[in-house]
JSON list of C-alpha atoms in Angstrom, two decimals:
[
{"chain": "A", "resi": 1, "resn": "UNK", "atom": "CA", "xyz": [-93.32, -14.21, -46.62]},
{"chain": "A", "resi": 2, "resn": "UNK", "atom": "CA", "xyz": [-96.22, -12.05, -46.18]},
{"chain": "A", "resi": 3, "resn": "UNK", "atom": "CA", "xyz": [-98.41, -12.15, -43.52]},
{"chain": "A", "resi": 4, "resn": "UNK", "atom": "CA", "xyz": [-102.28, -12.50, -42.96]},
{"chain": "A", "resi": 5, "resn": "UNK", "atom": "CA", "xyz": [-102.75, -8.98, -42.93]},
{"chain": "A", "resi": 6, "resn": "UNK", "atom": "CA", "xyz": [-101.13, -7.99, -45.72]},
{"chain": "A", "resi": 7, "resn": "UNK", "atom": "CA", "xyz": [-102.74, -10.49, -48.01]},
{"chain": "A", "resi": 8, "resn": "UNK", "atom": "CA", "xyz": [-106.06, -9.00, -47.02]},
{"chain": "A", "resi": 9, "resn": "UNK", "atom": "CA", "xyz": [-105.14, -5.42, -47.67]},
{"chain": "A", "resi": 10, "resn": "UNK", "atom": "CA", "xyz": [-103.90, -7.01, -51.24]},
{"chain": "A", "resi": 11, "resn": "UNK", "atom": "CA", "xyz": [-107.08, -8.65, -52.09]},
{"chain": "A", "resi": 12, "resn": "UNK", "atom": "CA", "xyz": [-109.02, -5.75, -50.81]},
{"chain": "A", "resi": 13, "resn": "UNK", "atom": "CA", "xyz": [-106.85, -3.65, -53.37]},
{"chain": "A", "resi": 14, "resn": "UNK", "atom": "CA", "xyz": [-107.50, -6.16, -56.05]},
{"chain": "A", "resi": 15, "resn": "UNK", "atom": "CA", "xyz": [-111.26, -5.73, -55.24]},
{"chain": "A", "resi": 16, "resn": "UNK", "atom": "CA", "xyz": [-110.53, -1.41, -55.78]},
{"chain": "A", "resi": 17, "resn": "UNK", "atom": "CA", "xyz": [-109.15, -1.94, -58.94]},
{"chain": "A", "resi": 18, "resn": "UNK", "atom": "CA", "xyz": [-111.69, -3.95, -60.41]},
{"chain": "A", "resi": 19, "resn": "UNK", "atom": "CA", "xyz": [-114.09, -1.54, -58.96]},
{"chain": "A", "resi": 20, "resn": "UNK", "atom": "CA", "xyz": [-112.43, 1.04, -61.24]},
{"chain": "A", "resi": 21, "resn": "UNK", "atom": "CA", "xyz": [-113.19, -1.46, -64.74]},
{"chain": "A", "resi": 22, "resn": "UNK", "atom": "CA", "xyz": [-115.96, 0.54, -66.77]},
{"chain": "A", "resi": 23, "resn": "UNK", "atom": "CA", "xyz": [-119.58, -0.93, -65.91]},
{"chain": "A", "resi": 24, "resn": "UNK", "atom": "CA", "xyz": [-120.10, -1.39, -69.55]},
{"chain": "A", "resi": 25, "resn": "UNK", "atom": "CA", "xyz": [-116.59, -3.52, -69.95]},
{"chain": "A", "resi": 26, "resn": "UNK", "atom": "CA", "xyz": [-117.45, -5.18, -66.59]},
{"chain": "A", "resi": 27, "resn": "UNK", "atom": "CA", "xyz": [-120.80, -6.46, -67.33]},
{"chain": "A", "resi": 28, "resn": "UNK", "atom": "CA", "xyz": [-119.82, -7.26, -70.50]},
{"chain": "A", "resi": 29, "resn": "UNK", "atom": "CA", "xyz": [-116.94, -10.04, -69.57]},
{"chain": "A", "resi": 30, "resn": "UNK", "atom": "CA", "xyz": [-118.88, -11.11, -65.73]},
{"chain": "A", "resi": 31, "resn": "UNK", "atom": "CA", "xyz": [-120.91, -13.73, -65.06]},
{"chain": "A", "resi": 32, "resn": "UNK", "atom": "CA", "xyz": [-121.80, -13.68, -61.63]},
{"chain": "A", "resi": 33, "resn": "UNK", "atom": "CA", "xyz": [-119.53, -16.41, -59.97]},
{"chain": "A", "resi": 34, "resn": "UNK", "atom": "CA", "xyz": [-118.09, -17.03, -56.54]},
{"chain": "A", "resi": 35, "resn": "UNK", "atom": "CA", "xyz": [-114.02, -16.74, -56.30]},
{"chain": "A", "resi": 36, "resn": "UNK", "atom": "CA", "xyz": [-111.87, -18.19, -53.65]},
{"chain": "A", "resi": 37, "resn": "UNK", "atom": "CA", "xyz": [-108.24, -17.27, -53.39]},
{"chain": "A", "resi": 38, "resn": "UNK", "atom": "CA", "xyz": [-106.42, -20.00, -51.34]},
{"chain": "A", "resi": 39, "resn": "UNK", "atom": "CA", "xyz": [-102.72, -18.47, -49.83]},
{"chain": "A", "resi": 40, "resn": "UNK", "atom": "CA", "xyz": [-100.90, -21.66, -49.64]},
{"chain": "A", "resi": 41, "resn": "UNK", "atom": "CA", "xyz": [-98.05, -20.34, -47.72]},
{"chain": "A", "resi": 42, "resn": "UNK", "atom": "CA", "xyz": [-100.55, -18.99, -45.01]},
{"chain": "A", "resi": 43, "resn": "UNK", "atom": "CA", "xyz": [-102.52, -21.62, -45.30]},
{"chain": "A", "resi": 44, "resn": "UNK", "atom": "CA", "xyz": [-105.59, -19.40, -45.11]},
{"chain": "A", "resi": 45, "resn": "UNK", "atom": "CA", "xyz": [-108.00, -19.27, -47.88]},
{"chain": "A", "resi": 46, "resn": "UNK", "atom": "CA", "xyz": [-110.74, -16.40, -48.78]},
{"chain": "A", "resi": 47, "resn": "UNK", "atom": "CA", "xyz": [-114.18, -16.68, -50.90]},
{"chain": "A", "resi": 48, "resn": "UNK", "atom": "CA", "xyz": [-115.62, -13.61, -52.64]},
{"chain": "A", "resi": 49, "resn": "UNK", "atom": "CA", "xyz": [-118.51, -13.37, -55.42]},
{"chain": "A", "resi": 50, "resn": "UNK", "atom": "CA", "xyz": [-117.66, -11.78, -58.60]},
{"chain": "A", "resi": 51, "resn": "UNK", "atom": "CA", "xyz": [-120.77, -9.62, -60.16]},
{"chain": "A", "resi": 52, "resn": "UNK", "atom": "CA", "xyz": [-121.57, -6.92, -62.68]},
{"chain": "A", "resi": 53, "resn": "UNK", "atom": "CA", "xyz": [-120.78, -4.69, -59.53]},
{"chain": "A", "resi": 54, "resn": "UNK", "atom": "CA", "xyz": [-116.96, -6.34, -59.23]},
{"chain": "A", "resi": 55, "resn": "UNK", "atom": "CA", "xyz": [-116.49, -8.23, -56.32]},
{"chain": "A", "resi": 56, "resn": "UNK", "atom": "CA", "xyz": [-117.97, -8.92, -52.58]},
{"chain": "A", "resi": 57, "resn": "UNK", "atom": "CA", "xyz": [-115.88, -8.21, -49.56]},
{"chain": "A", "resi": 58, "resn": "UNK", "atom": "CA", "xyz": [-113.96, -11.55, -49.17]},
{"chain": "A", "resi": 59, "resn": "UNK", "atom": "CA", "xyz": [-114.28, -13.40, -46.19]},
{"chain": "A", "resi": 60, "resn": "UNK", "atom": "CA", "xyz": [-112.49, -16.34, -44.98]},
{"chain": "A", "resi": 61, "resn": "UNK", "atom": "CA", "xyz": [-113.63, -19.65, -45.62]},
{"chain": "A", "resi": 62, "resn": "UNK", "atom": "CA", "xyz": [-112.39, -23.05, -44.58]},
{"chain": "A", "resi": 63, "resn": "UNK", "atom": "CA", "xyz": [-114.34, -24.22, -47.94]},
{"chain": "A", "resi": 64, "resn": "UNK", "atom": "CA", "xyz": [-112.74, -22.63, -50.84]},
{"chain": "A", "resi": 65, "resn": "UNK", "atom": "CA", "xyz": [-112.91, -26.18, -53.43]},
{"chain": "A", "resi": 66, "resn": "UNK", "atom": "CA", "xyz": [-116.52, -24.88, -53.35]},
{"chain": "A", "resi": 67, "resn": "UNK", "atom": "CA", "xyz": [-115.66, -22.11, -55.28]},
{"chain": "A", "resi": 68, "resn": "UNK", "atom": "CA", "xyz": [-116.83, -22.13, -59.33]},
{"chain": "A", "resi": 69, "resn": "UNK", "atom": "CA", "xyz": [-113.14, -19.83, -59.74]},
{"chain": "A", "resi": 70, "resn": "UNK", "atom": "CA", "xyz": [-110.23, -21.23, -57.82]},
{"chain": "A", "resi": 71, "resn": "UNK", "atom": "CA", "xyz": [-107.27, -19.16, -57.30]},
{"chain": "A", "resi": 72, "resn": "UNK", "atom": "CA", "xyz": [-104.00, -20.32, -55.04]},
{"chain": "A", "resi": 73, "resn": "UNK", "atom": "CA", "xyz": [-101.09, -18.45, -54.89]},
{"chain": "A", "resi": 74, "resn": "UNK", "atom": "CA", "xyz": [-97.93, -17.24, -52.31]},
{"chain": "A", "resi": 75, "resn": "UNK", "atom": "CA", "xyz": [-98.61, -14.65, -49.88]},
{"chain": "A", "resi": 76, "resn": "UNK", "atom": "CA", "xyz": [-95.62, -12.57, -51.58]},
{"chain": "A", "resi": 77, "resn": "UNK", "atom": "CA", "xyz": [-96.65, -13.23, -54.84]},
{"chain": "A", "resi": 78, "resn": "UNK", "atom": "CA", "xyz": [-100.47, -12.47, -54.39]},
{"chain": "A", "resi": 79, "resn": "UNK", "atom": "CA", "xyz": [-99.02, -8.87, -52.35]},
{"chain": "A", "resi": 80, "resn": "UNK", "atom": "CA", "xyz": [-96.61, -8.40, -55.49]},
{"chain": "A", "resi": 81, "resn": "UNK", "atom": "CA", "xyz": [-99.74, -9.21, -58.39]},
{"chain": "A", "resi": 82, "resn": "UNK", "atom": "CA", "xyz": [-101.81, -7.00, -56.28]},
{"chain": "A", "resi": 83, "resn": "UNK", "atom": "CA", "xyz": [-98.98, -3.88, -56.33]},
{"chain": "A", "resi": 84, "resn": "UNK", "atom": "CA", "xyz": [-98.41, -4.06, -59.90]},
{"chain": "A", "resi": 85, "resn": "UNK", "atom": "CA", "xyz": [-95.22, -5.96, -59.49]},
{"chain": "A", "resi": 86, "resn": "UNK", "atom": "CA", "xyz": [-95.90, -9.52, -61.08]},
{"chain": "A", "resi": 87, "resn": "UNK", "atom": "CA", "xyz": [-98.49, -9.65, -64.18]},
{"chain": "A", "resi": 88, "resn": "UNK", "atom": "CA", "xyz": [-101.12, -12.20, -63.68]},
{"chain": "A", "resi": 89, "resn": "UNK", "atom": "CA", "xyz": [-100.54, -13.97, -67.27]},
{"chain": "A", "resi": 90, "resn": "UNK", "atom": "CA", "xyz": [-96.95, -14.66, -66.59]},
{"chain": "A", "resi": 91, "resn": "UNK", "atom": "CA", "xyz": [-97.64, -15.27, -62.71]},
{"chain": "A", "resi": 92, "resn": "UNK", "atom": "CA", "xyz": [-100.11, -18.48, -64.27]},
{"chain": "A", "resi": 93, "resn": "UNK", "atom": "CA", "xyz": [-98.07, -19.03, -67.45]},
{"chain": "A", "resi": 94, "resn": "UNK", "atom": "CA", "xyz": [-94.86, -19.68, -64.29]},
{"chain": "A", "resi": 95, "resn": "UNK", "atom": "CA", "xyz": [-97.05, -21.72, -62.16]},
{"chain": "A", "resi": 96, "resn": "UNK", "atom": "CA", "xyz": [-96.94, -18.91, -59.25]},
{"chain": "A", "resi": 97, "resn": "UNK", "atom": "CA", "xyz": [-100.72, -18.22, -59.61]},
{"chain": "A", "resi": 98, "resn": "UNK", "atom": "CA", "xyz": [-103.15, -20.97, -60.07]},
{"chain": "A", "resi": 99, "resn": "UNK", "atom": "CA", "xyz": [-106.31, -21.07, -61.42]},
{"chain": "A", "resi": 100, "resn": "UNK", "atom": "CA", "xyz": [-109.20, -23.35, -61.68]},
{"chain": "A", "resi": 101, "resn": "UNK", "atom": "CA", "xyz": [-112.25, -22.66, -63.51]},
{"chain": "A", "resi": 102, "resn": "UNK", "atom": "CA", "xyz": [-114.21, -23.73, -66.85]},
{"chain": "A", "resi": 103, "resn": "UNK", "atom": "CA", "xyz": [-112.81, -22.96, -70.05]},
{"chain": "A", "resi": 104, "resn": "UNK", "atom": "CA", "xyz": [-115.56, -19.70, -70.71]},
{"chain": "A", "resi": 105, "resn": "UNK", "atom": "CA", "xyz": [-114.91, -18.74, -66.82]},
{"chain": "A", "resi": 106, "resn": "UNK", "atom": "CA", "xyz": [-110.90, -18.47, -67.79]},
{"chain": "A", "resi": 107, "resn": "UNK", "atom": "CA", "xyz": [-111.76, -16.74, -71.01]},
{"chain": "A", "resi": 108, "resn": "UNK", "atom": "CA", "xyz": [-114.10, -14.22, -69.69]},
{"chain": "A", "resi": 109, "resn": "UNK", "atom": "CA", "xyz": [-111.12, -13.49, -66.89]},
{"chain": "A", "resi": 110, "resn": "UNK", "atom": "CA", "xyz": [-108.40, -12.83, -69.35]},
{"chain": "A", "resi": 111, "resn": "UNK", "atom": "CA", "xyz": [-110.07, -10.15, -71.09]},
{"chain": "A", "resi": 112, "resn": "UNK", "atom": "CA", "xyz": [-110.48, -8.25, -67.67]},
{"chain": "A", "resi": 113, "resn": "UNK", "atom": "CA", "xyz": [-106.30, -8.57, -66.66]}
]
């Protein structure tokens, strides 16, 4: 199991990558929305907001059903989709990676994984 600290430097890597998305792809597929990842293993839980500019430092929150994008997840698995090691589609299509968020929010998110 991963630890607190390691699930940071993961979504902080996360946040890097999708840094690195072309502005003109990025603003294509983003609607400005806020994100919370909850680590149910941990049970810690982060909130973020997703923007044209990719995403907000994340901060933990003790509130992350507010979220409009819901993510939970293992620590190891949320370490091993942020390391290249577990692709997101498969992680959700196996139930490792949840996510809760309208129809057009899931669509838009797909075309950026």
């Amino acid at each position: 199991m991963a630890n607190e600290e390691e699930c940071r430097g993961a979504l902080d890597r996360i946040s890097k990558r999708l840094a690195e998305v072309d502005a003109d792809r990025l603003a294509e597929h983003v609607v400005e929305r806020t994100v919370s990842c909850r680590i149910t293993d941990l049970g810690v839980a982060y909130l973020t907001r997703l923007h044209g500019g990719g995403l907000d430092p994340f901060a933990r929150t003790d509130a992350p059903g507010d979220a409009q994008v819901r993510l939970t997840v293992a620590s190891d698995d949320l370490v091993a989709l942020a390391n290249d090691e577990l692709n997101p589609a498969r992680a959700w299509a196996s139930g490792r990676l949840k996510i809760e968020a309208s129809f057009l929010d899931l669509l838009r998110l797909r075309k950026l994984l």
